[in-house]
Amino acid sequence: MPDFEHIFRPIRGRRSFEEVAVSIKELVFDGVLQVGDRLPSEIQLAKQFNVGRQTIREALRLLELSGFITIQRGGGGGATIKNTILSRISDLFLDAFRMGMVPIEELTQARLEIEKVVLHYAIQNADGEDLRLLQENVDRARKKIKKNIRATEENFEFHTLLARASKNRIFVIVVESIMAIHGNYISRVGFDLEVSRNVVTFHEAILKAIKRKQRKRAVDLFTEHMLDVRDRLQSLVEQENSERRFSGDRAGILP
Amino acid sequence: MPDFEHIFRPIRGRRSFEEVAVSIKELVFDGVLQVGDRLPSEIQLAKQFNVGRQTIREALRLLELSGFITIQRGGGGGATIKNTILSRISDLFLDAFRMGMVPIEELTQARLEIEKVVLHYAIQNADGEDLRLLQENVDRARKKIKKNIRATEENFEFHTLLARASKNRIFVIVVESIMAIHGNYISRVGFDLEVSRNVVTFHEAILKAIKRKQRKRAVDLFTEHMLDVRDRLQSLVEQENSERRFSGDRAGILP
DNA sequence: TCACATTTGTCCGTATGTATC
DNA sequence: AGATACATACGGACAAATGTG
């Protein structure tokens, strides 16, 4: 494929803040700048790149939103090289969902299918450390449940740990993104203690099957688990929709 | 799950350009602003939000990078509401790949597994329009090949069309993101006419199997196709690596 | 073709808030 | 508490791009 990215670029001449951002990005790609390194202050950067501070500010904004740097205010602050790209991807997925680009049913369906694949690879590739982390996770969750506390965080983490165990980072990104949306959704509608207990029980059974390399049993359990979650989500969605149906519509444009 | 997003927010008080960006985002989510609508000029916005123009500019930068608006310079230009979130997600995936966060093998593996699922759903859900577009795609590709022209664009489009036919938008996002990386990679190393011809032949066979609802044959063909692509990519990667191994390392920091 | 108006892009100076020492 | 360093934000100005008459 011809490199459209580069061939078609000059249609709109790059803005200088983009030039600045790209050259800093290149330094990160090339390893000259590494995570933890601090960039000079805005004024310094403006001098070195021979541009105004506004240009530098917009370049930093671009890098910040692309997950390359974080910025701290105050003395000794400034821009620090970080890698929060994955977090940014999740943010955008969340936006896409909020834009109504992805209905909840498709989200759950995709999650089920992708996690089934993940489970397959996890059974194949999980090492001792992965199994230890998963076991620790369900133990912590069970302990909370016994104290009548919902183990929501642990229950989410279980899926992340599973994705990690698959040893494929694309799966980790995708699973985390989808779960960020699910998590955001559930945080709005709320799951109760009973559901949380149920989820933990499923997770314990799934982990046991993984350890015994019982592939079919693990997948069956997982499918049942996800369909259960789907149904609960579905009813919550319908409930929320019917509640919102008659709440007056808002008016007014830009303050 | 407690809503960390909102609970932990005030750790770092929101900056005003973020406030501005969020309130415009809300207007888009609520449908008050729709795709195609144009925002007032920066100066107008500054007046209406009662902030400086610099603040507005950084807010617009945020919206632009989040895929909510595009910006044109010059008379009659300005910010227009668009939806390019998916394109932004692909960009970030590309960055993640360039950061070395995802080796090419994991990428190809994930693509194979996810596209297998996609294929499954496509056979189940593809309607007449989907099949027409796919047929048109392979016809165009075959025509090019006969003229000894590589059908690279068509060959990429085939996978996008397949994802669309699955009727699940998450699959579309994921497939397009992964293919953006593959495409970028292939554009650097280059596939020749022979490979392109081979790919088209595979696509024709796969489409035929889809039309006949021969699920197993379609999956088998697809797997063979992807493994073929994987091997070709793999050898190209090794070739490029060995070439780069002795190219001098660059020096110098910030111009 | 040529001005003209509009709008973004960029720069500078200055003031304020905030975190560190 | 005070000094320092830095991002944040404001206002004014000019340059560059782009569509319009």
Short mmCIF file of C-alpha atoms in Angstrom, two decimals, chain A residues 17-156:
data_model
loop_
_atom_site.label_atom_id
_atom_site.label_comp_id
_atom_site.label_asym_id
_atom_site.label_seq_id
_atom_site.Cartn_x
_atom_site.Cartn_y
_atom_site.Cartn_z
CA PHE A 17 3.10 23.04 16.91
CA GLU A 18 2.63 19.74 15.08
CA GLU A 19 6.19 19.90 13.82
CA VAL A 20 7.43 20.43 17.36
CA ALA A 21 5.29 17.60 18.72
CA VAL A 22 6.40 15.21 16.00
CA SER A 23 10.08 15.89 16.56
CA ILE A 24 9.69 15.25 20.29
CA LYS A 25 7.74 12.08 19.47
CA GLU A 26 10.58 10.93 17.25
CA LEU A 27 13.02 11.41 20.10
CA VAL A 28 10.83 9.12 22.21
CA PHE A 29 10.52 6.51 19.46
CA ASP A 30 14.27 6.55 18.99
CA GLY A 31 14.87 6.09 22.69
CA VAL A 32 16.71 9.37 23.08
CA LEU A 33 14.00 10.44 25.48
CA GLN A 34 12.82 7.77 27.88
CA VAL A 35 10.02 7.38 30.35
CA GLY A 36 10.83 9.44 33.41
CA ASP A 37 12.91 12.02 31.58
CA ARG A 38 11.85 15.60 32.06
CA LEU A 39 11.48 18.10 29.26
CA PRO A 40 12.84 21.62 29.61
CA SER A 41 10.41 24.35 30.65
CA GLU A 42 8.13 25.93 28.08
CA ILE A 43 10.34 28.98 27.85
CA GLN A 44 13.44 26.86 27.29
CA LEU A 45 11.67 24.79 24.65
CA ALA A 46 10.45 27.96 22.93
CA LYS A 47 14.02 29.21 22.71
CA GLN A 48 15.45 25.89 21.52
CA PHE A 49 12.81 25.33 18.84
CA ASN A 50 12.83 29.03 18.01
CA VAL A 51 9.04 29.40 18.32
CA GLY A 52 6.69 31.19 20.67
CA ARG A 53 5.43 29.81 23.94
CA GLN A 54 1.92 29.41 22.59
CA THR A 55 3.24 27.05 19.94
CA ILE A 56 5.11 25.05 22.55
CA ARG A 57 2.01 24.93 24.74
CA GLU A 58 -0.12 23.48 21.94
CA ALA A 59 2.60 20.99 21.08
CA LEU A 60 2.70 19.87 24.72
CA ARG A 61 -1.07 19.63 24.71
CA LEU A 62 -0.87 17.35 21.69
CA LEU A 63 1.75 15.15 23.35
CA GLU A 64 -0.26 15.04 26.56
CA LEU A 65 -3.41 13.94 24.74
CA SER A 66 -1.46 11.38 22.74
CA GLY A 67 -0.23 9.80 25.96
CA PHE A 68 3.43 10.73 25.61
CA ILE A 69 3.83 13.15 28.51
CA THR A 70 2.19 14.27 31.70
CA ILE A 71 2.36 17.81 32.92
CA GLN A 72 2.68 19.07 36.48
CA ARG A 73 2.19 22.61 37.58
CA GLY A 74 4.25 24.55 40.04
CA GLY A 75 7.92 24.78 40.87
CA GLY A 76 10.03 21.85 39.76
CA GLY A 77 7.08 20.78 37.65
CA GLY A 78 6.86 20.63 33.88
CA ALA A 79 6.50 17.93 31.29
CA THR A 80 7.65 14.40 32.05
CA ILE A 81 7.88 11.59 29.51
CA LYS A 82 5.31 8.93 30.37
CA ASN A 83 3.48 6.25 28.47
CA THR A 84 -0.25 6.53 28.95
CA ILE A 85 -1.23 5.63 25.39
CA LEU A 86 -3.35 2.68 26.52
CA SER A 87 -5.26 4.88 28.89
CA ARG A 88 -5.88 7.33 26.05
CA ILE A 89 -7.18 4.56 23.83
CA SER A 90 -9.62 3.57 26.55
CA ASP A 91 -10.74 7.18 26.85
CA LEU A 92 -11.48 7.33 23.14
CA PHE A 93 -13.37 4.04 23.24
CA LEU A 94 -15.43 5.54 26.01
CA ASP A 95 -16.14 8.60 23.88
CA ALA A 96 -17.14 6.38 20.96
CA PHE A 97 -19.55 4.56 23.23
CA ARG A 98 -20.99 7.78 24.61
CA MET A 99 -21.49 9.00 21.06
CA GLY A 100 -23.82 6.07 20.65
CA MET A 101 -21.49 4.56 18.09
CA VAL A 102 -21.60 1.19 19.83
CA PRO A 103 -24.77 -0.26 21.35
CA ILE A 104 -24.33 -2.14 24.60
CA GLU A 105 -25.35 -5.45 23.01
CA GLU A 106 -22.55 -5.28 20.45
CA LEU A 107 -20.13 -4.35 23.19
CA THR A 108 -21.02 -7.36 25.30
CA GLN A 109 -21.00 -9.65 22.30
CA ALA A 110 -17.55 -8.49 21.27
CA ARG A 111 -16.30 -8.86 24.81
CA LEU A 112 -17.58 -12.42 25.05
CA GLU A 113 -15.98 -13.47 21.78
CA ILE A 114 -12.66 -11.78 22.38
CA GLU A 115 -12.38 -13.00 25.94
CA LYS A 116 -13.11 -16.54 24.78
CA VAL A 117 -10.06 -16.30 22.56
CA VAL A 118 -8.11 -14.74 25.41
CA LEU A 119 -9.10 -17.60 27.68
CA HIS A 120 -7.87 -20.08 25.10
CA TYR A 121 -4.47 -18.44 24.97
CA ALA A 122 -4.34 -17.93 28.72
CA ILE A 123 -4.75 -21.65 29.33
CA GLN A 124 -1.95 -22.25 26.88
CA ASN A 125 0.48 -19.52 27.95
CA ALA A 126 -0.17 -18.65 31.60
CA ASP A 127 2.96 -19.02 33.73
CA GLY A 128 3.23 -19.48 37.49
CA GLU A 129 3.22 -15.76 38.15
CA ASP A 130 -0.02 -15.27 36.20
CA LEU A 131 -1.74 -18.06 38.09
CA ARG A 132 -0.49 -16.68 41.39
CA LEU A 133 -1.88 -13.21 40.61
CA LEU A 134 -5.21 -14.67 39.51
CA GLN A 135 -5.45 -16.79 42.64
CA GLU A 136 -4.57 -13.83 44.81
CA ASN A 137 -7.26 -11.83 43.02
CA VAL A 138 -10.09 -14.29 43.68
CA ASP A 139 -8.90 -14.79 47.26
CA ARG A 140 -9.09 -11.06 47.89
CA ALA A 141 -12.50 -10.91 46.24
CA ARG A 142 -13.83 -13.82 48.30
CA LYS A 143 -12.56 -12.20 51.49
CA LYS A 144 -14.43 -9.00 50.68
CA ILE A 145 -17.63 -10.87 49.89
CA LYS A 146 -17.45 -12.64 53.22
CA LYS A 147 -17.38 -9.23 54.85
CA ASN A 148 -20.43 -8.27 52.81
CA ILE A 149 -18.41 -5.83 50.73
CA ARG A 150 -18.75 -5.79 46.95
CA ALA A 151 -15.57 -6.89 45.19
CA THR A 152 -16.11 -4.79 42.10
CA GLU A 153 -12.51 -3.75 41.54
CA GLU A 154 -11.22 -7.29 41.97
CA ASN A 155 -13.83 -8.63 39.60
CA PHE A 156 -12.71 -6.24 36.93
#
